[in-house]
Amino acid sequence: MPARKKSRRVRLIVIAFALLLVAGIGYGSYWSVSTVRASFPQTTGSLKLKGLSAPVDVKRDGNGIPQIYADTPQDLFRAQGYVQAQDRFYEMDVRRHLTSGRLSEMFGKGQVETDAFLRTLNWHGIAQQEYDHQLDATTKSYLQAYTDGVNAYLGDHSGAALSVEYAALSFSNSYKPEPWTPVDSVAWLKAMAWDLRGNMQDEIDRSLMTSRLSQAQIKQLYPSYPYDRNRPIVDAGSVNNVTGEYEPAGSKGPVALNSTVTTQLAGISKIIDQMPALLGPTGSGIGSNSWVVSGQYTTTGKPLLANDPHLAPQLPSLWYQMGLHCRTVSSACPYDVAGYTFSGMPGVIIGHNQNIAWGMTNLGADVTDLYLEKVTANTYLYDGQQVPFITRQETIKVAGGKDRTITVRQTRDGMPLISDRDDELRTVGQVAPVTDPPGGVNSGYAVALKWTALTPSKTMDAVFELDRATDFAHFRSAAADFAVPSQNLIYADTKNNIGYQAPGQVPIRPAGDDGAWPQPGWNSHYAWTGKYIPFKSMPYELNPDRGYIVTANQPVIDQSKYPYLLTNDWDYGTRSQRINDLIASKIKDGGKISMDDMQSMQNDSSSDIAKLMVPTLTKIAITNDKGDYVREAQQLLVGWDYNQDSDSAAAAYFNAVWRNVLKLAFGNKLPKELRPEGQCLRVPPAGQTGPVDNLDGASKTVEECGDRDPAEAQPDGGDRWFEVVRNIWNQPNNPWWTMSTTAFFGVDTDKAHHSTRDQLLAQAMKDARYELTAKLGKDINTWSWGRLHKLDLKNQTLGTKGPGVIKWMLNRGPYQLSGGEAAVDATGWNAAGGYDVVWVPSMRMIVNLQDFDKSRWINLTGASGHAYNAHYTDQTQMWANGELLPWYFSDTRVDQEAKAKMALTP
């Protein structure tokens, strides 16, 4: 869209919004355009910032992305706090109310239950302990400087001058933001850790499945990782039995400039350069991609590093792009770093400095366990003794309502009783597969949570350590402090080294405990040992022989070759193997990988499950009354290249078939706690799911409606389900292909109800044809995947819960997207709930270690959190198109590209 037309459209929307409010459609109060614009930040000229030791320069490019230049670290982080508050304070304020369990103070009684759960977990309290007892003095000084910068902004801005959301909130309550604190910054790491915590949802789901499925059936729905087909991250190394140190297989030491690869390093120039609303659904699709290729195989002769974390879409984006530069890099001021930050937290989380680049994906280590507890009101059973709970009172203040006081109960080893707050977890306590007679809450077990993030750690120290690391040894030293969440860290440097490190605080469980199921909390045999996998024993690689490293949430290492349990609930390697294959095919026979190749890989939308299923689907005989009607859609799959482009009709039809296959084969057989809310079926009563004599299936069924959020329901269609289907694909009479639930559960013995694979596939193709006709129209020539697979960007809180006119003002979309479930371009959707996009590549970056100024990046939305600011969503359409922006880093290029310059002065 031409800039002039776009600007005109924005003005018209703002004016229309004001007129609607004048007419009384909104809150009945007049909001002018000036109200909407009141919070737009000053980006030129000069501003006074109390506490600075010298002037600080803030240079913004054409997308409003700031690069900050200062003489001391304290000035740098003070300015970071001020600038982030300029663009994103409302987001920061919501985040700190989330992490402290105080959303009700802003949004009223509808948030009380959320607050109660978060108070039980005590994120903010743990963060306070970290700040008081774990973090080093330097980190604390940076956090305080950042806090001072935020509060300096708050001192001069309030109400609509902070953001238009505060103007909206002023109509319903008298809320005013309080000063920022260092602990507000630290606490965000707990929210990051919560959504990247590992297999807790799988543990819950497996327990819930026991009400309808046998242990053998559940095992079929959680198959083993296919190591023979999809490679893990690192080649098989070993842990030395004497030293306990991990010893990589086939890794080489750091490459010196005078080594045999010197010719690849010709032309090197030393360039002075440089974690939620909750982060997303917990389904198997949530994850990230990162990979790094050695200069041996790149067109630049230096490493190329790519990263795109997959998280829930948010407006504004979870990420905030920024550069933090000491004018003179020295031991006194060691920062020259750029990348992706979290608003509300100092430092850079993912990015590069003048020497190294790094990326992150979720390792997925199992760092949570649920414990079933036998309780009274005041005690819990432990090794035959009644032990008193440690309790505390929490008062939740409610905007426009009465305060609510809750009692939090926790065991002596710090496990909070979370079933006091969560209905689904109470159900887990009722149906968990433990034979010891229950006792406690609601005639079942109470459920307590053991989680590494509830132990104070030094992760905040690690953020600054990563930002100033200069080589692989420093990088690993920083990683040693990165306790939670446990991440895969990939690495590259300007000396042509590439590497990988698995960090994190991963518990060592007692023998025989694989963390897959809730455990008996009353028996000390099942308690954690109190020991964690030593960092020196965690897997890593440096310059592996293959010349590249891929992490995409697959296993770190073949678990049978590693003495410690990381987890058994990995992603199943569809994305990671696709990336491995793309790299291997490109470098075969001497080929080289370019920046454009890396970008093309990030946008790869190939469907792995389609490659398995489509050759059979195109041969299925359609014999029902509407055969021609269905066969017309079936023909879309003939000759399809398996790419899920937004304009592809074949991708739309295949994904609809896949969704219906999953529903018929698996979804209808799952308990209501896992099925999407509102999906009602007639099924045998829970508990009568094995072979039953003398039961008439038709008369012994009950109506049962699903009750899970569609974005969290099962089967979600992720690559775990790819593996489930792959394992039975060549078994056409496998019981899972039976469409009748009564026949599947053995209640109805009529063999006519036992369908085969091809019968189920035919039905799924018919159902998909009718579903897409209803959604997209009868004419298949008008179908496209993007019309189904849409992204709506919603502003936090008011964009989802506010009045319609506020949503209209703050939200954007829909955007029609390519990509799909378990594709490298992982625009995830939940097959049980629908086709809408529920997680995305929340940003994309490619770092060029030969010339940082040739790096590229993009954000999901834009730098600004202010609706109708030019940078609110100015990157979104480019992101949707798979485009990247240039990412300039050198002082010279940043200055040349700056469209707005501002000086912060003492």
XYZ file of C-alpha atoms in Angstrom, residues 347-795:
449
model
C 19.846 -6.625 28.097
C 19.471 -8.579 24.847
C 18.040 -12.116 24.943
C 18.851 -13.319 21.410
C 21.186 -11.626 18.956
C 24.860 -10.874 18.421
C 27.673 -8.696 19.700
C 30.906 -7.684 17.976
C 32.382 -11.185 18.300
C 29.653 -13.828 18.585
C 26.040 -14.570 17.681
C 23.611 -16.867 19.443
C 20.096 -18.234 19.145
C 17.726 -20.210 21.336
C 15.135 -22.935 21.013
C 13.289 -24.702 23.787
C 15.219 -27.745 24.966
C 12.050 -29.148 26.549
C 13.799 -30.759 29.495
C 11.400 -32.276 31.997
C 11.750 -29.845 34.897
C 8.262 -30.291 36.360
C 6.581 -33.159 38.151
C 3.110 -33.499 39.585
C 2.815 -35.208 42.949
C -0.409 -36.699 44.243
C -0.951 -35.874 47.900
C -3.180 -37.376 50.590
C -4.271 -34.365 52.577
C -6.402 -33.052 55.374
C -7.221 -29.370 55.719
C -3.927 -28.734 57.488
C -1.627 -31.710 56.821
C -0.357 -34.087 54.164
C 0.828 -37.682 54.504
C 4.567 -38.297 54.115
C 6.240 -41.611 55.002
C 3.411 -42.508 57.370
C 3.415 -39.186 59.205
C 0.952 -36.302 59.004
C 3.058 -33.241 58.181
C 1.647 -29.716 58.527
C 1.471 -27.565 55.426
C 3.421 -24.341 55.216
C 0.712 -21.766 54.546
C 0.507 -18.120 53.647
C -2.349 -15.711 53.077
C -2.589 -13.789 49.814
C -4.963 -10.847 49.380
C -6.067 -10.136 45.836
C -7.208 -6.570 45.286
C -9.987 -6.288 42.727
C -10.715 -3.156 40.707
C -14.339 -2.224 41.254
C -14.931 -5.096 43.679
C -14.162 -6.602 47.054
C -10.742 -7.954 47.943
C -10.392 -11.720 48.010
C -8.100 -13.565 50.393
C -6.774 -17.031 49.569
C -4.699 -19.518 51.539
C -1.757 -21.054 49.724
C -0.653 -24.464 51.007
C 2.755 -25.906 50.211
C 4.822 -28.834 51.392
C 8.000 -28.433 53.385
C 10.117 -28.895 50.242
C 8.377 -25.977 48.549
C 5.736 -27.705 46.417
C 2.553 -25.587 46.159
C -0.784 -27.401 46.137
C -2.004 -26.282 42.722
C -5.163 -28.409 42.695
C -6.550 -25.875 45.174
C -6.768 -23.517 42.189
C -7.309 -25.580 39.055
C -10.361 -27.677 38.154
C -8.529 -29.761 35.564
C -5.819 -30.631 38.044
C -8.450 -31.731 40.541
C -9.647 -34.099 37.821
C -6.101 -35.360 37.356
C -6.098 -36.128 41.066
C -9.275 -38.153 40.670
C -8.219 -40.255 37.683
C -4.445 -40.534 38.055
C -3.275 -44.153 37.677
C -2.220 -44.890 41.260
C -3.574 -47.986 42.984
C -3.067 -46.875 46.610
C -6.499 -45.857 48.006
C -7.025 -42.094 47.650
C -7.723 -39.570 50.318
C -7.955 -35.826 50.147
C -9.715 -33.335 47.931
C -12.997 -34.213 46.203
C -12.614 -37.958 46.848
C -9.359 -37.945 44.918
C -5.820 -36.798 45.418
C -4.642 -33.255 45.832
C -1.952 -32.302 43.283
C 1.290 -30.505 44.123
C 3.846 -29.104 41.673
C 7.594 -29.625 41.777
C 9.325 -27.219 39.351
C 12.889 -26.017 39.071
C 11.771 -22.426 38.467
C 10.429 -22.304 42.018
C 14.040 -22.429 43.205
C 15.938 -19.106 42.952
C 18.602 -19.076 40.240
C 21.081 -16.809 38.440
C 19.449 -16.723 35.007
C 19.347 -12.914 35.015
C 23.136 -12.891 35.463
C 23.390 -15.172 32.422
C 21.607 -12.657 30.173
C 24.309 -10.033 30.706
C 27.056 -12.657 30.513
C 25.814 -13.762 27.084
C 25.674 -10.147 25.896
C 29.364 -9.602 26.669
C 30.752 -13.058 25.772
C 33.646 -12.987 23.294
C 34.316 -16.661 22.520
C 32.946 -20.165 23.040
C 34.510 -20.547 26.486
C 32.834 -17.328 27.666
C 29.602 -18.409 26.002
C 29.595 -21.718 27.873
C 30.394 -19.941 31.117
C 27.333 -17.744 30.616
C 25.212 -20.766 29.726
C 26.167 -22.395 33.038
C 24.088 -19.752 34.837
C 21.099 -20.084 32.480
C 19.047 -22.268 34.827
C 15.436 -21.813 33.675
C 13.980 -22.179 31.180
C 16.279 -24.824 29.795
C 17.140 -23.786 26.241
C 19.137 -25.081 23.312
C 21.836 -22.446 22.756
C 23.502 -22.284 19.349
C 26.631 -20.273 18.709
C 28.827 -18.780 15.995
C 31.750 -16.374 16.053
C 33.782 -14.218 13.707
C 36.683 -16.693 13.896
C 34.539 -19.295 12.094
C 33.615 -21.455 15.073
C 30.132 -22.873 15.478
C 28.818 -24.554 18.586
C 25.953 -25.783 20.715
C 25.345 -25.952 24.450
C 22.509 -27.513 26.442
C 22.136 -25.561 29.687
C 19.540 -25.641 32.419
C 18.764 -26.954 35.858
C 17.522 -30.465 35.101
C 16.636 -32.688 38.064
C 18.007 -36.172 38.648
C 15.020 -38.338 39.552
C 15.060 -41.559 41.557
C 15.727 -44.766 39.639
C 12.719 -45.900 37.622
C 11.002 -42.491 37.516
C 10.761 -41.137 33.964
C 8.578 -38.143 34.833
C 5.754 -39.348 32.610
C 3.031 -39.691 35.252
C 2.045 -38.049 38.546
C 3.858 -39.700 41.434
C 2.795 -40.627 44.996
C 3.781 -37.688 47.161
C 3.324 -39.659 50.392
C 6.311 -41.928 49.676
C 9.812 -40.411 49.886
C 11.053 -43.002 47.383
C 9.476 -40.912 44.602
C 10.877 -37.547 45.740
C 13.499 -35.765 43.671
C 17.003 -36.607 44.789
C 17.925 -32.955 45.317
C 20.661 -33.289 42.690
C 20.747 -31.842 39.197
C 22.623 -32.859 36.066
C 26.032 -31.178 36.453
C 26.617 -28.493 33.851
C 29.889 -30.173 32.885
C 27.863 -33.260 31.952
C 25.374 -31.407 29.746
C 25.773 -32.097 26.003
C 27.592 -29.603 23.785
C 29.341 -29.476 20.429
C 32.075 -27.340 18.921
C 32.801 -27.439 15.201
C 31.241 -30.865 14.493
C 32.526 -32.705 11.426
C 29.223 -32.325 9.555
C 29.705 -28.525 9.516
C 26.290 -27.468 10.778
C 24.056 -27.736 13.852
C 20.245 -27.838 13.837
C 17.992 -27.439 16.863
C 14.226 -27.540 16.492
C 13.039 -29.118 19.755
C 14.124 -32.627 18.784
C 16.103 -34.736 21.288
C 19.461 -33.312 22.249
C 21.055 -36.749 22.079
C 19.965 -40.340 21.685
C 18.685 -40.989 25.198
C 19.983 -44.575 25.151
C 23.525 -43.211 24.833
C 23.323 -40.622 27.610
C 23.329 -41.515 31.327
C 20.902 -38.814 32.474
C 17.215 -38.355 31.693
C 16.486 -35.037 29.985
C 12.940 -35.981 28.956
C 11.074 -38.552 26.905
C 8.538 -36.024 25.604
C 10.456 -34.493 22.723
C 9.144 -32.923 19.591
C 9.272 -35.720 17.013
C 11.840 -34.179 14.701
C 9.769 -33.298 11.639
C 11.009 -29.705 11.461
C 14.555 -30.505 12.533
C 14.966 -33.284 9.987
C 13.543 -31.119 7.205
C 16.144 -28.437 8.025
C 18.892 -31.070 8.188
C 17.815 -32.404 4.797
C 17.645 -28.942 3.214
C 21.155 -28.100 4.402
C 22.581 -31.477 3.387
C 21.056 -31.267 -0.095
C 22.424 -27.758 -0.596
C 26.033 -28.532 0.397
C 26.083 -31.843 -1.436
C 28.796 -31.957 -4.117
C 30.457 -28.757 -2.933
C 27.445 -26.445 -2.825
C 27.399 -23.355 -0.628
C 24.613 -21.819 1.438
C 23.818 -18.133 1.029
C 21.821 -15.642 3.101
C 18.957 -16.082 0.629
C 19.114 -19.852 1.133
C 18.815 -19.405 4.886
C 15.799 -17.145 4.406
C 14.207 -19.613 1.997
C 14.631 -22.393 4.562
C 12.849 -20.307 7.200
C 9.900 -20.001 4.823
C 9.762 -23.681 3.882
C 6.134 -24.845 4.190
C 6.443 -28.469 3.078
C 4.037 -30.878 4.820
C 5.689 -34.089 5.969
C 2.436 -35.862 6.822
C 1.038 -35.027 3.388
C 3.960 -36.841 1.766
C 2.897 -39.978 3.615
C -0.846 -39.721 3.115
C -1.517 -38.104 -0.268
C -0.361 -41.002 -2.504
C -2.982 -43.153 -0.780
C -5.658 -40.452 -0.584
C -5.580 -39.924 -4.343
C -6.316 -43.636 -4.874
C -9.223 -43.953 -2.424
C -12.426 -44.976 -4.163
C -15.198 -42.512 -3.382
C -18.464 -44.461 -3.695
C -21.041 -42.456 -1.719
C -24.021 -40.685 -3.235
C -22.042 -37.484 -3.717
C -19.000 -39.217 -5.170
C -18.401 -36.748 -7.997
C -18.676 -33.867 -5.580
C -15.984 -35.342 -3.312
C -13.825 -36.595 -6.182
C -13.625 -33.039 -7.489
C -11.861 -32.022 -4.277
C -9.799 -35.223 -4.278
C -8.332 -34.190 -7.628
C -6.764 -31.136 -5.984
C -4.250 -33.491 -4.364
C -3.082 -35.005 -7.643
C 0.283 -33.487 -8.505
C 0.394 -31.290 -5.406
C 3.960 -30.436 -4.344
C 3.080 -30.632 -0.617
C 3.887 -26.952 -0.047
C 1.363 -25.136 2.119
C 1.327 -21.784 0.354
C -1.397 -19.372 1.379
C -2.930 -19.457 -2.127
C -2.942 -23.270 -2.375
C -6.328 -24.959 -2.696
C -4.680 -28.382 -2.325
C -3.153 -27.384 1.017
C -6.552 -26.220 2.239
C -8.220 -29.498 1.295
C -5.441 -31.749 2.596
C -5.345 -30.031 5.990
C -9.125 -30.339 6.235
C -8.802 -34.061 5.474
C -6.041 -34.375 8.075
C -8.208 -32.634 10.671
C -11.116 -34.994 9.985
C -8.902 -38.095 9.977
C -7.660 -37.160 13.436
C -11.161 -36.528 14.714
C -12.569 -39.826 13.424
C -9.598 -42.001 14.375
C -8.589 -40.450 17.695
C -10.409 -37.354 18.813
C -13.816 -38.971 19.237
C -12.234 -41.603 21.491
C -10.561 -39.204 23.912
C -12.148 -38.150 27.211
C -14.117 -34.916 27.278
C -11.353 -33.185 29.246
C -9.155 -33.296 26.125
C -11.739 -32.597 23.432
C -12.553 -29.032 22.332
C -15.203 -27.160 24.244
C -18.667 -27.610 22.750
C -17.879 -30.762 20.745
C -20.611 -33.169 21.852
C -20.682 -36.897 21.115
C -22.658 -39.950 22.125
C -20.143 -42.337 23.650
C -20.107 -45.219 26.129
C -19.915 -44.018 29.741
C -16.396 -43.494 31.031
C -15.283 -46.593 32.904
C -17.195 -48.922 30.535
C -14.538 -48.726 27.879
C -13.207 -52.269 27.863
C -14.958 -55.354 26.460
C -18.329 -55.549 28.183
C -20.730 -58.507 27.996
C -24.446 -58.168 27.334
C -24.447 -54.413 26.751
C -26.399 -52.871 23.941
C -24.077 -50.124 22.717
C -26.839 -48.009 21.251
C -28.795 -47.875 24.509
C -25.799 -47.548 26.799
C -24.283 -44.376 25.368
C -24.359 -40.928 26.895
C -23.930 -37.452 25.450
C -20.605 -36.021 26.496
C -19.348 -32.554 25.535
C -15.721 -31.484 25.347
C -14.584 -28.841 27.786
C -11.031 -27.818 26.812
C -10.041 -24.552 25.165
C -9.880 -25.308 21.410
C -6.331 -23.955 21.234
C -5.239 -26.570 23.802
C -7.411 -29.531 22.762
C -6.304 -32.908 21.390
C -5.517 -34.283 18.911
C -3.727 -31.037 18.077
C -2.249 -32.389 14.840
C 1.383 -31.825 15.780
C 4.124 -34.168 14.718
C 3.471 -36.519 17.624
C 0.260 -37.299 15.767
C 2.249 -37.627 12.542
C 4.174 -40.402 14.252
C 1.030 -42.035 15.658
C -0.517 -42.211 12.182
C 2.743 -43.314 10.571
C 2.937 -46.249 12.982
C -0.491 -47.599 11.980
C -0.550 -46.457 8.346
C 0.294 -49.889 6.995
C -2.154 -51.619 9.356
C -5.491 -51.051 7.544
C -7.456 -52.999 10.162
C -5.898 -51.426 13.235
C -8.618 -50.690 15.836
C -7.846 -46.960 15.749
C -9.317 -46.828 12.221
C -12.686 -47.811 13.696
C -15.004 -44.808 13.407
C -17.652 -46.137 15.802
C -16.777 -45.355 19.407
C -19.030 -48.140 20.660
C -17.217 -50.669 18.492
C -13.808 -49.264 19.476
C -14.549 -49.540 23.177
C -15.909 -53.059 22.800
C -19.456 -52.136 23.800
C -20.942 -52.960 20.382
C -19.705 -56.224 18.888
C -21.302 -55.710 15.463
C -18.400 -56.165 13.054
C -20.124 -53.892 10.539
C -19.169 -50.991 12.761
C -15.468 -51.816 12.569
C -14.232 -49.649 9.703
C -10.900 -49.988 7.902
C -8.300 -47.331 7.192
C -9.557 -46.685 3.661
C -13.164 -46.443 4.819
C -12.169 -43.873 7.406
C -10.091 -41.945 4.859
C -13.036 -41.874 2.463
C -15.280 -40.522 5.190
C -12.702 -37.916 6.173
C -12.422 -36.750 2.553
C -16.187 -36.452 2.341
C -16.406 -34.573 5.635
C -13.588 -32.246 4.563
C -15.357 -31.481 1.281
C -18.532 -30.463 3.075
C -16.645 -28.548 5.756
C -14.740 -26.453 3.217
C -17.856 -25.920 1.134
C -19.435 -24.349 4.207
C -16.365 -22.288 5.019
C -14.999 -21.366 1.582
C -17.806 -21.980 -0.903
C -18.850 -24.687 -3.336
C -16.391 -23.696 -6.084
C -13.051 -25.325 -5.289
C -11.339 -22.861 -7.634
C -11.889 -20.180 -4.995
C -10.384 -22.187 -2.168
C -7.041 -21.262 -0.623
C -5.166 -22.301 2.491
C -4.780 -18.680 3.583
C -8.540 -18.149 3.704
C -8.701 -20.908 6.339
C -5.331 -20.373 7.974
C -5.665 -16.837 9.337
C -3.866 -14.847 11.969
C -5.680 -12.283 14.080
C -3.403 -10.078 16.145
C -5.045 -9.112 19.413
C -3.882 -6.479 21.842
